[in-house]
Coordinates of C-alpha atoms and ligand atoms in Angstrom, one line a residue:
Chain A
M150 CA 58.6 -4.4 3.8
T151 CA 55.1 -3.0 3.2
R152 CA 53.3 -4.5 0.8
F153 CA 51.4 -2.3 -1.8
S154 CA 47.8 -3.4 -1.7
A155 CA 44.7 -1.5 -1.6
W156 CA 45.0 -2.0 2.3
N157 CA 47.9 -0.5 3.1
V158 CA 47.2 2.4 0.2
I159 CA 43.8 3.8 2.1
K160 CA 45.6 2.8 5.6
N161 CA 48.2 5.6 4.6
G162 CA 46.0 7.8 3.2
L163 CA 44.6 8.3 6.3
S164 CA 47.8 8.2 8.1
N165 CA 49.6 10.6 6.4
Q166 CA 51.8 8.3 5.1
K167 CA 53.6 7.7 7.5
G168 CA 53.4 3.6 7.5
W169 CA 55.6 3.7 4.0
D170 CA 59.5 1.5 4.8
R171 CA 61.9 2.5 1.9
Q172 CA 61.2 0.5 -1.1
W173 CA 65.5 -0.3 -0.9
Q174 CA 68.1 -0.4 1.7
D175 CA 71.3 1.4 0.7
C176 CA 74.2 -0.8 1.3
E177 CA 77.5 -0.4 2.3
P178 CA 79.6 -3.3 -0.1
K179 CA 80.6 -6.0 1.4
D180 CA 84.0 -7.6 1.1
Q181 CA 82.9 -10.7 -0.6
Y182 CA 80.3 -11.9 -2.5
D183 CA 79.0 -14.8 -4.3
V184 CA 77.5 -13.1 -7.7
V185 CA 78.2 -9.7 -8.5
I186 CA 76.6 -7.8 -11.3
V187 CA 78.1 -4.9 -12.8
G188 CA 74.8 -2.3 -13.5
G189 CA 72.0 -1.3 -13.0
G190 CA 69.7 -0.9 -15.3
I191 CA 66.8 -2.9 -15.9
H192 CA 68.5 -6.3 -16.5
G193 CA 71.1 -6.3 -14.1
L194 CA 68.7 -5.6 -11.8
A195 CA 66.3 -8.4 -13.1
T196 CA 69.0 -10.7 -13.3
A197 CA 69.3 -10.6 -9.3
Y198 CA 66.2 -10.9 -9.1
Y199 CA 65.6 -13.9 -10.9
L200 CA 68.9 -15.9 -9.3
A201 CA 67.8 -15.6 -5.9
K202 CA 64.2 -16.0 -6.6
N203 CA 65.0 -19.0 -9.2
H204 CA 68.0 -20.1 -8.3
G205 CA 68.2 -19.5 -4.0
I206 CA 72.0 -17.7 -4.4
K207 CA 71.9 -16.1 -1.5
N208 CA 74.8 -13.5 -1.6
I209 CA 74.0 -10.9 -4.5
A210 CA 75.2 -7.6 -4.9
V211 CA 74.4 -5.3 -7.6
V212 CA 76.6 -2.7 -8.2
E213 CA 76.2 0.7 -10.0
K214 CA 77.7 4.0 -10.6
G215 CA 75.2 6.4 -10.9
W216 CA 71.4 6.1 -9.7
L217 CA 69.6 3.0 -10.7
G218 CA 67.9 3.2 -13.8
G219 CA 70.1 6.4 -15.1
G220 CA 71.1 4.5 -17.6
N221 CA 69.1 3.4 -20.7
A222 CA 66.9 2.1 -18.7
G223 CA 65.1 5.4 -17.5
R224 CA 65.3 6.7 -21.4
N225 CA 63.9 4.6 -23.2
T226 CA 60.3 4.8 -25.3
T227 CA 59.5 2.0 -23.5
I228 CA 58.0 -0.6 -26.2
V229 CA 57.3 -4.1 -25.6
R230 CA 56.3 -6.7 -28.2
S231 CA 58.0 -9.7 -29.7
N232 CA 57.5 -10.2 -32.8
Y233 CA 60.4 -11.3 -33.6
F234 CA 61.0 -13.6 -36.3
Q235 CA 64.6 -14.6 -36.1
P236 CA 64.8 -18.8 -34.8
G237 CA 66.0 -18.2 -30.5
N238 CA 64.5 -14.4 -30.5
R239 CA 61.0 -15.3 -30.7
Q240 CA 60.8 -18.4 -28.3
F241 CA 63.0 -15.2 -25.5
Y242 CA 61.2 -12.4 -26.6
E243 CA 57.8 -14.5 -26.1
H244 CA 59.3 -15.6 -23.0
S245 CA 59.9 -12.3 -22.2
L246 CA 56.4 -10.8 -22.9
K247 CA 54.5 -13.2 -21.0
L248 CA 56.9 -12.7 -17.8
W249 CA 55.8 -8.9 -18.4
E250 CA 52.8 -9.7 -18.9
N251 CA 52.3 -11.1 -15.2
L252 CA 55.1 -8.2 -13.6
S253 CA 53.3 -6.2 -11.9
H254 CA 52.1 -9.5 -9.1
E255 CA 55.5 -11.0 -9.9
L256 CA 56.6 -8.3 -8.0
N257 CA 54.2 -6.7 -5.9
Y258 CA 54.7 -2.8 -8.4
N259 CA 53.0 -1.1 -10.6
V260 CA 54.9 -1.8 -13.2
M261 CA 52.0 0.1 -15.9
F262 CA 52.7 -2.2 -18.7
S263 CA 49.9 -1.4 -20.9
Q264 CA 48.8 -3.7 -23.8
R265 CA 47.6 -1.1 -26.0
G266 CA 49.0 -2.9 -28.8
H267 CA 51.5 -2.3 -31.1
V268 CA 51.0 -1.3 -34.8
S269 CA 52.6 -1.2 -37.1
L270 CA 52.5 0.4 -40.9
L271 CA 52.2 -1.0 -44.2
H272 CA 52.7 0.9 -47.6
S273 CA 53.1 -1.7 -50.1
P274 CA 51.7 -5.1 -50.9
S275 CA 55.2 -6.6 -51.0
A276 CA 55.3 -5.2 -47.4
I277 CA 52.2 -6.8 -46.5
D278 CA 53.1 -9.9 -48.0
T279 CA 56.7 -10.0 -45.6
A280 CA 54.8 -9.1 -42.9
A281 CA 52.0 -12.1 -43.6
R282 CA 55.1 -14.4 -43.3
R283 CA 56.8 -13.1 -39.9
Y284 CA 53.1 -13.3 -37.8
N285 CA 52.2 -16.7 -39.2
T286 CA 55.9 -17.4 -37.8
M287 CA 55.4 -15.7 -34.5
R288 CA 51.7 -17.8 -34.3
L289 CA 52.9 -20.7 -34.8
T290 CA 56.0 -19.8 -31.5
G291 CA 52.6 -19.0 -30.1
S292 CA 52.7 -15.7 -30.3
D293 CA 49.7 -13.5 -31.2
A294 CA 50.1 -11.7 -34.4
E295 CA 47.3 -10.1 -36.7
I296 CA 47.3 -8.2 -40.5
W297 CA 44.4 -5.2 -40.3
G298 CA 43.3 -4.2 -43.6
L299 CA 42.7 -0.5 -44.2
K300 CA 39.5 -0.6 -43.4
K301 CA 39.9 -1.9 -39.4
L302 CA 42.7 0.5 -40.0
K303 CA 40.8 3.0 -39.9
Q304 CA 38.5 2.7 -37.0
K305 CA 40.8 1.9 -35.2
I306 CA 43.2 5.1 -36.0
P307 CA 41.1 7.1 -37.7
H308 CA 43.6 9.9 -37.3
L309 CA 46.3 9.2 -39.6
N310 CA 47.2 10.2 -42.7
Y311 CA 44.7 8.2 -45.5
N312 CA 46.1 10.4 -48.1
V313 CA 45.8 8.6 -51.3
N314 CA 48.6 10.8 -52.5
A315 CA 50.5 11.0 -49.9
R316 CA 55.0 9.8 -50.3
F317 CA 54.5 6.3 -48.5
P318 CA 49.6 5.6 -48.7
I319 CA 49.1 3.3 -45.5
M320 CA 47.3 0.3 -47.2
G321 CA 47.5 -1.9 -43.9
A322 CA 49.2 -2.8 -40.8
A323 CA 50.8 -5.7 -39.3
V324 CA 49.5 -5.6 -35.4
Q325 CA 50.5 -7.5 -31.9
K326 CA 47.9 -6.2 -29.0
R327 CA 49.3 -7.5 -26.6
A328 CA 52.3 -5.2 -26.8
G329 CA 52.2 -1.7 -25.6
T330 CA 54.2 0.4 -23.1
A331 CA 54.7 0.3 -19.8
R332 CA 56.1 2.7 -17.3
H333 CA 60.6 2.5 -17.0
D334 CA 60.8 3.5 -13.5
A335 CA 58.6 1.5 -12.1
V336 CA 59.9 -1.5 -14.2
V337 CA 63.2 -0.6 -12.3
W338 CA 62.1 0.0 -9.0
G339 CA 59.5 -2.7 -8.8
F340 CA 62.4 -5.0 -9.0
A341 CA 65.4 -3.4 -7.5
R342 CA 62.6 -3.2 -4.7
A343 CA 61.4 -7.2 -4.8
A344 CA 65.3 -7.9 -5.3
D345 CA 66.3 -6.5 -2.3
Q346 CA 63.3 -7.5 -0.4
R347 CA 65.3 -11.3 -1.6
G348 CA 68.3 -9.9 0.1
V349 CA 69.9 -8.7 -2.7
N350 CA 72.7 -5.9 -1.9
I351 CA 71.9 -2.9 -4.3
I352 CA 74.8 -0.7 -4.3
Q353 CA 74.9 2.7 -5.6
N354 CA 77.5 5.3 -7.0
C355 CA 79.6 2.7 -7.0
E356 CA 81.8 2.3 -10.0
V357 CA 83.2 -0.3 -11.0
I358 CA 87.1 1.1 -12.2
G359 CA 89.9 -2.2 -12.8
I360 CA 89.4 -5.9 -12.5
K361 CA 91.2 -8.4 -10.5
R362 CA 92.3 -10.9 -12.4
D363 CA 94.3 -14.5 -11.9
K364 CA 95.0 -16.0 -15.1
G365 CA 91.8 -17.3 -16.4
K366 CA 90.0 -16.0 -13.7
I367 CA 88.3 -12.8 -11.9
I368 CA 89.2 -12.7 -8.0
G369 CA 87.4 -9.2 -7.3
L370 CA 86.2 -5.8 -8.5
E371 CA 88.1 -2.7 -8.1
T372 CA 85.3 0.2 -7.0
S373 CA 85.0 3.9 -6.2
R374 CA 83.5 2.2 -3.1
G375 CA 87.1 -0.2 -2.1
F376 CA 87.8 -4.0 -3.2
I377 CA 84.4 -6.7 -3.6
N378 CA 86.0 -9.8 -4.1
C379 CA 83.4 -12.1 -5.7
K380 CA 82.6 -15.9 -7.2
K381 CA 81.4 -15.2 -10.3
V382 CA 80.7 -11.3 -11.8
G383 CA 78.1 -10.7 -14.5
F384 CA 78.6 -7.0 -17.1
S385 CA 75.1 -5.7 -18.0
A386 CA 76.3 -2.9 -18.5
A387 CA 74.5 -1.8 -21.5
G388 CA 76.5 1.0 -24.1
N389 CA 79.2 0.6 -21.3
T390 CA 80.7 -3.2 -22.1
T391 CA 83.5 -1.8 -23.8
L392 CA 84.6 -0.2 -21.2
L393 CA 84.4 -3.4 -19.2
W394 CA 85.8 -5.5 -21.5
N395 CA 89.0 -3.8 -21.2
M396 CA 89.6 -3.7 -17.7
A397 CA 89.1 -7.5 -18.3
G398 CA 91.8 -7.4 -20.3
L399 CA 89.6 -9.2 -23.0
G400 CA 90.2 -7.5 -26.9
E401 CA 87.5 -6.5 -28.9
L402 CA 84.3 -7.7 -28.7
P403 CA 81.3 -7.7 -31.2
I404 CA 80.2 -4.2 -30.1
E405 CA 79.7 -0.8 -30.8
S406 CA 79.2 2.3 -29.1
H407 CA 76.0 4.5 -30.5
K408 CA 73.4 6.9 -29.1
L409 CA 69.8 7.3 -30.0
Q410 CA 67.7 10.0 -28.4
A411 CA 63.9 10.3 -27.9
F412 CA 61.9 12.3 -28.0
V413 CA 58.9 14.1 -25.7
T414 CA 55.9 16.4 -26.7
E415 CA 53.4 18.9 -24.4
P416 CA 51.1 16.6 -23.0
L417 CA 47.8 16.3 -24.7
K418 CA 44.0 14.9 -23.4
P419 CA 43.8 11.0 -25.5
L420 CA 45.0 10.9 -29.1
L421 CA 46.4 8.3 -29.4
D422 CA 46.0 4.6 -27.9
H423 CA 48.3 2.8 -30.0
V424 CA 51.8 2.2 -30.3
V425 CA 52.3 3.3 -33.9
V426 CA 55.2 2.6 -36.5
F427 CA 56.3 4.2 -39.3
G428 CA 59.3 2.7 -41.6
V429 CA 59.5 2.8 -45.0
G430 CA 62.4 3.9 -47.5
G431 CA 64.6 5.4 -44.8
A432 CA 62.0 6.2 -42.8
H433 CA 62.5 5.1 -38.7
F434 CA 59.4 6.4 -37.2
Y435 CA 57.6 5.0 -33.6
I436 CA 55.3 7.3 -31.1
S437 CA 52.9 6.6 -28.2
Q438 CA 51.0 8.8 -25.8
S439 CA 52.7 8.0 -21.6
D440 CA 49.9 8.0 -19.5
K441 CA 51.1 11.9 -18.1
G442 CA 49.3 12.6 -22.2
G443 CA 52.6 13.1 -23.9
L444 CA 53.4 11.8 -27.4
V445 CA 56.8 9.7 -27.1
F446 CA 58.2 8.9 -29.9
G447 CA 61.4 8.3 -31.3
G448 CA 63.9 7.6 -34.1
D449 CA 66.9 6.0 -35.9
L450 CA 70.3 7.0 -34.3
D451 CA 72.1 8.9 -34.4
S452 CA 74.1 7.9 -37.7
Y453 CA 78.1 8.1 -35.5
K454 CA 79.3 6.3 -32.8
S455 CA 79.6 7.6 -29.6
Y456 CA 79.3 7.7 -25.6
A457 CA 77.8 11.2 -25.4
Q458 CA 74.9 11.2 -23.3
R459 CA 73.4 13.7 -25.7
G460 CA 71.5 13.7 -28.8
N461 CA 71.8 16.3 -31.9
L462 CA 69.8 18.3 -34.2
P463 CA 69.3 16.7 -37.6
I464 CA 67.4 14.0 -35.9
V465 CA 64.9 16.4 -34.4
Q466 CA 64.4 17.3 -37.5
D467 CA 64.2 13.9 -39.4
V468 CA 61.3 12.3 -35.9
A469 CA 59.2 15.9 -36.5
E470 CA 59.2 15.5 -40.3
C471 CA 57.8 11.7 -40.0
A472 CA 55.7 12.1 -36.9
T473 CA 53.7 15.1 -38.7
S474 CA 53.7 12.7 -42.1
I475 CA 51.2 10.0 -40.4
L476 CA 49.7 12.7 -38.1
P477 CA 49.2 16.1 -39.1
C478 CA 47.3 16.7 -37.0
L479 CA 50.4 17.3 -35.1
G480 CA 51.8 19.5 -36.4
R481 CA 51.5 22.8 -34.1
V482 CA 52.4 20.3 -31.0
R483 CA 55.2 21.8 -29.1
L484 CA 58.4 19.5 -28.3
L485 CA 59.0 19.3 -24.5
R486 CA 62.4 17.7 -24.0
H487 CA 64.7 14.8 -26.1
W488 CA 67.8 12.8 -24.5
S489 CA 70.3 10.5 -25.3
G490 CA 71.4 7.0 -23.9
T491 CA 74.5 4.9 -25.4
C492 CA 73.1 1.6 -27.1
D493 CA 75.1 -1.3 -26.8
M494 CA 74.6 -1.9 -30.9
S495 CA 76.0 -5.3 -32.6
M496 CA 77.4 -6.8 -35.9
D497 CA 73.7 -8.6 -35.8
G498 CA 70.9 -6.4 -34.2
S499 CA 71.2 -9.6 -32.4
H500 CA 72.3 -9.9 -28.4
F501 CA 74.9 -12.1 -26.1
I502 CA 73.6 -13.8 -23.0
C503 CA 76.8 -16.5 -23.0
K504 CA 79.8 -17.3 -20.8
T505 CA 83.5 -15.6 -22.1
P506 CA 86.7 -16.4 -22.3
L507 CA 86.8 -15.9 -18.2
K508 CA 86.1 -18.9 -15.9
N509 CA 83.4 -16.9 -14.0
L510 CA 82.7 -13.7 -15.7
Y511 CA 79.3 -13.5 -17.6
L512 CA 78.1 -11.7 -20.1
N513 CA 74.5 -9.7 -20.8
A514 CA 75.2 -7.1 -24.0
G515 CA 74.0 -6.0 -27.4
W516 CA 71.2 -4.9 -27.0
N517 CA 71.3 -2.4 -29.6
Y518 CA 67.7 -0.3 -28.6
G519 CA 65.2 -3.0 -27.9
G520 CA 66.5 -4.1 -24.8
F521 CA 63.8 -2.4 -22.9
K522 CA 61.2 -5.2 -23.4
A523 CA 63.8 -7.9 -23.0
G524 CA 65.2 -6.8 -19.9
P525 CA 62.3 -9.9 -17.6
S526 CA 64.0 -12.5 -19.7
A527 CA 67.3 -11.2 -20.2
G528 CA 67.4 -11.0 -16.3
W529 CA 65.3 -15.1 -16.3
Y530 CA 68.1 -16.8 -19.1
F531 CA 70.9 -14.7 -17.7
A532 CA 70.2 -15.8 -14.1
D533 CA 70.6 -19.1 -15.1
L534 CA 73.6 -19.1 -17.0
I535 CA 75.4 -17.7 -14.1
A536 CA 73.7 -20.7 -11.3
N537 CA 74.3 -23.1 -14.3
D538 CA 77.7 -21.8 -15.8
R539 CA 75.3 -23.6 -19.3
P540 CA 73.4 -21.9 -21.6
D541 CA 69.6 -22.9 -22.2
G542 CA 68.6 -24.0 -25.0
V543 CA 66.7 -20.8 -26.3
I544 CA 70.4 -18.5 -26.1
A545 CA 72.4 -21.1 -27.1
N546 CA 73.2 -19.1 -30.4
H547 CA 73.6 -15.9 -28.6
D548 CA 76.9 -16.4 -28.0
L549 CA 79.8 -14.5 -28.8
K550 CA 81.2 -17.1 -30.9
R551 CA 78.2 -17.6 -33.3
F552 CA 80.0 -15.0 -36.0
E553 CA 82.8 -17.9 -36.2
R554 CA 80.3 -20.7 -36.8
G555 CA 79.2 -18.9 -39.7
I556 CA 75.9 -17.6 -37.5
N557 CA 73.7 -14.1 -37.8
I558 CA 70.9 -13.6 -36.4
D559 CA 70.0 -10.3 -38.1
E560 CA 66.3 -9.2 -37.7
R561 CA 67.2 -7.1 -40.4
G562 CA 69.1 -8.0 -42.8
A563 CA 71.5 -5.3 -42.7
G564 CA 74.7 -7.3 -42.4
P565 CA 78.0 -6.7 -40.1
D566 CA 77.3 -3.1 -39.1
P567 CA 76.1 -2.5 -36.1
K568 CA 74.5 1.4 -37.0
L569 CA 72.0 -0.2 -39.1
H570 CA 70.3 -2.8 -37.0
G571 CA 67.6 -1.2 -34.5
Chain B
M257 CA 75.5 19.7 -35.5
I258 CA 79.1 18.2 -36.1
R259 CA 81.1 20.4 -39.0
I260 CA 83.5 18.5 -40.8
Q261 CA 86.1 20.4 -42.4
C262 CA 86.2 18.7 -46.3
P263 CA 89.1 18.5 -48.1
F264 CA 87.6 19.6 -51.2
C265 CA 84.6 20.8 -50.4
G266 CA 85.2 22.6 -47.3
E267 CA 83.4 22.8 -44.1
R268 CA 80.4 21.2 -44.1
D269 CA 77.4 20.2 -41.9
H270 CA 77.8 16.1 -40.8
S271 CA 74.3 15.6 -42.2
E272 CA 76.0 15.5 -45.4
F273 CA 77.4 13.5 -45.2
T274 CA 76.9 9.3 -44.2
Y275 CA 79.0 7.8 -41.2
G276 CA 81.1 4.7 -42.4
G277 CA 82.5 3.2 -39.6
D278 CA 86.3 2.6 -37.5
G279 CA 88.7 3.8 -40.3
S280 CA 91.4 1.9 -38.9
I281 CA 90.9 -1.7 -40.4
K282 CA 93.4 -2.9 -41.9
Y283 CA 91.0 -5.8 -44.2
P284 CA 93.2 -9.2 -45.0
A285 CA 95.0 -10.8 -47.6
L286 CA 92.1 -12.8 -49.7
N287 CA 93.6 -16.1 -48.4
A288 CA 95.0 -14.7 -45.3
P289 CA 93.2 -17.1 -42.3
I290 CA 89.3 -16.9 -41.5
K291 CA 90.0 -16.0 -37.4
D292 CA 92.1 -12.7 -39.7
W293 CA 88.2 -11.1 -41.8
L294 CA 86.6 -12.3 -38.3
A295 CA 88.1 -9.7 -36.3
A296 CA 88.4 -7.6 -39.4
V297 CA 84.8 -7.8 -39.9
F298 CA 82.9 -8.7 -36.3
H299 CA 85.4 -7.2 -33.4
R300 CA 85.8 -3.9 -32.3
K301 CA 88.2 -1.5 -30.5
N302 CA 84.9 0.8 -29.6
I303 CA 86.9 3.5 -28.4
R304 CA 85.8 6.2 -25.8
G305 CA 88.2 9.1 -27.2
L306 CA 89.8 9.9 -30.1
Q307 CA 89.2 7.2 -32.5
L308 CA 89.9 6.4 -36.6
E309 CA 86.8 6.7 -38.4
S310 CA 85.9 7.0 -42.1
W311 CA 83.1 9.2 -43.4
H312 CA 81.4 9.6 -47.4
H313 CA 80.5 12.7 -48.5
I314 CA 77.9 11.4 -50.3
N315 CA 75.5 14.8 -50.8
G316 CA 78.9 17.0 -52.1
C317 CA 82.0 16.2 -53.7
R318 CA 81.3 11.9 -53.2
M319 CA 85.1 11.6 -51.4
W320 CA 85.4 8.7 -49.1
L321 CA 87.6 10.7 -45.3
L322 CA 89.2 9.6 -42.9
V323 CA 88.1 11.8 -39.7
E324 CA 90.0 12.1 -35.7
R325 CA 87.0 12.4 -33.8
D326 CA 86.1 12.0 -29.9
T327 CA 83.7 10.4 -29.8
V328 CA 82.5 11.6 -26.3
T329 CA 83.4 15.4 -27.1
H330 CA 82.1 15.1 -31.1
K331 CA 85.2 17.6 -31.2
I332 CA 87.0 16.4 -34.5
E333 CA 91.2 16.8 -34.5
S334 CA 92.0 16.0 -38.1
V335 CA 90.5 15.7 -41.3
R336 CA 92.0 14.2 -44.9
A337 CA 91.3 12.4 -47.5
A338 CA 90.7 8.6 -47.3
H339 CA 92.6 7.6 -50.0
I340 CA 96.1 7.3 -50.2
D341 CA 96.6 9.6 -53.7
F342 CA 94.3 12.4 -53.1
Q343 CA 96.3 12.8 -49.7
K344 CA 99.5 13.1 -52.0
I345 CA 98.0 15.5 -54.2
L346 CA 96.0 17.5 -51.1
K347 CA 99.7 17.1 -48.7
V348 CA 96.9 16.6 -46.4
Ligands
LIG666 C1 66.6 6.8 -26.6 C2 66.1 5.5 -26.0 C3 64.7 4.0 -27.0 C4 65.1 3.2 -26.8 N1 63.7 2.4 -26.6 C5 63.3 1.1 -26.4 C6 62.3 0.7 -27.0 O1 61.3 1.3 -27.0 N2 61.9 -0.9 -26.7 C7 63.3 -1.2 -26.0 O2 62.9 -2.8 -25.9 N3 64.4 -0.8 -25.7 C8 64.2 0.3 -26.1 N4 66.0 0.9 -25.8 C9 66.5 0.5 -25.6 C10 66.4 0.5 -24.0 O3 66.7 1.2 -23.0 C11 67.9 -0.7 -23.5 O4 68.2 -2.2 -24.4 C12 68.1 -1.7 -22.2 O5 67.2 -0.7 -21.0 C13 69.5 -2.5 -22.0 O6 69.7 -2.5 -20.4 P1 70.2 -1.6 -19.4 O7 68.4 -1.6 -19.1 O8 69.8 -3.3 -17.9 O9 70.6 -1.1 -19.5 P2 71.0 0.2 -18.6 O10 69.7 0.7 -18.1 O11 72.7 1.5 -19.2 O12 72.0 0.0 -17.8 C14 73.7 -0.4 -17.5 C15 73.6 0.1 -16.1 O13 75.2 0.4 -15.7 C16 75.8 1.0 -15.0 N5 77.5 1.6 -15.8 C17 78.1 1.2 -17.0 N6 79.7 1.4 -16.5 C18 79.6 0.4 -14.7 C19 80.4 0.8 -14.7 N7 82.0 0.8 -14.7 N8 80.1 0.7 -13.6 C20 79.1 1.1 -11.9 N9 77.9 0.4 -13.1 C21 78.7 0.6 -14.5 C22 75.6 2.4 -15.7 O14 75.7 3.6 -15.1 C23 73.8 1.9 -16.3 O15 72.9 2.1 -15.4 C24 65.8 2.4 -25.8 C25 67.1 2.5 -25.5 C26 67.0 4.2 -26.0 C27 68.9 4.9 -25.5
LIG667 ZN1 83.5 17.0 -50.2

């Protein structure tokens, strides 16, 4: 594999780009693997990479029913941050942010991670107090966080709607400067290429359609490309987790599949150099500008449970209203595209990286609509769990039995209703 | 937009309603074993296909409805009042 370097870019620039190899091999499935990861999104590929790199496991496959990053990995609004509050979550996401900070070097692939800052607008004194508590807690965990007053905010982002007569006047912002955005496809491709380089077999167009069990163990996976024997299996299938769980005959999960939309406008000249979040009184909206110039934004779930990767119109209106209420200058900007992904919404809004009732099956799921930022860390801890057959302390409570123990890791305090989490 | 045939108001946009959730859940008796409550509150079938679900006509008659809807095509197969007494009166 040709490494990306300034030298190689110049050399290939002068030789008609003929010197590059395939980024990863198009593998035929083998009869047998030590570990098979189901799902070729950012989580599955990161898991395979860290299994090979951190744990020296050699015989690994990632099986993906479509193409790499065709699921939520390629559909999200690419916001990366670590402003979480609950124990376990905040260490986990801070670890992920640290991995992101070095990811382009780690993978020798430009994932275009841009730490442009994440600015959550605040609209009342009590919201400022709540944010201060959350952000102080983050600082105790070794993360960065600050509260901006109105004066500073106006200097940094002058074209927000600062009208004092607005329904929710802006009073300040909670800011994480190290947060930002990354290029979603690049992260997927970067992990795939780096995993392939360490010997991982990446098998696309390979759908798991059945699971062969011998009592408490999985023997192998029935796939659209033949039977694969496996010593260990990891599910990393986001919105489709329940279907695999059913194939394994394991009953019900604390997860519902809901769809979330994302939107992009026509490209504009540089307008917004931060991620801005507007969330008050029923509004929920987040926006950033991509390197191509399009404004990328999203809002709430489509409100009802769904496996369709297809969005509805009321949410289009909803986000458009939010957009023009905080950035009135967008009034005449045209929407270019909108699309939707199937999210694995969990009962408390937090994830599961855990063992399962089957001895050699491991689960990574329940990412709601915040699993992009989690990708590197989820891969890291899921690989550690699979290799060592025990959870690290950071994910000790992120198992399927936490509700039985009376533990809810509920950042929003929304209660056991998947559609209310974020 | 999904259109829901409310038995009280007629056919309306889904944006007039709020989605309740899985309509097949039977809440156990108050003194039932804790594992029954765990299942009712936290565990979901999460069906891909036809499921029974509840909707609240919050910006209409404010009645709760039970809807059979496909979670892939979003096609609605049936709608009825959630409360058994209303079902009897309306014969749906
Ligand atoms: C519109 C939208 C916006 C979002 N915005 C953000 C954001 O700003 N920040 C953030 O942190 N997160 C965001 N998220 C969440 C994030 O995208 C997901 O949590 C994350 O991508 C999930 O992990 P993944 O990449 O591994 O999933 P996916 O990319 O969905 O990967 C799962 C893969 O499993 C495959 N699969 C499923 N079943 C099978 C089978 N039977 N056999 C083989 N393969 C199978 C699928 O084809 C899929 O490719 C957003 C999500 C959506 C939908
Ligand atoms: Zn009605």
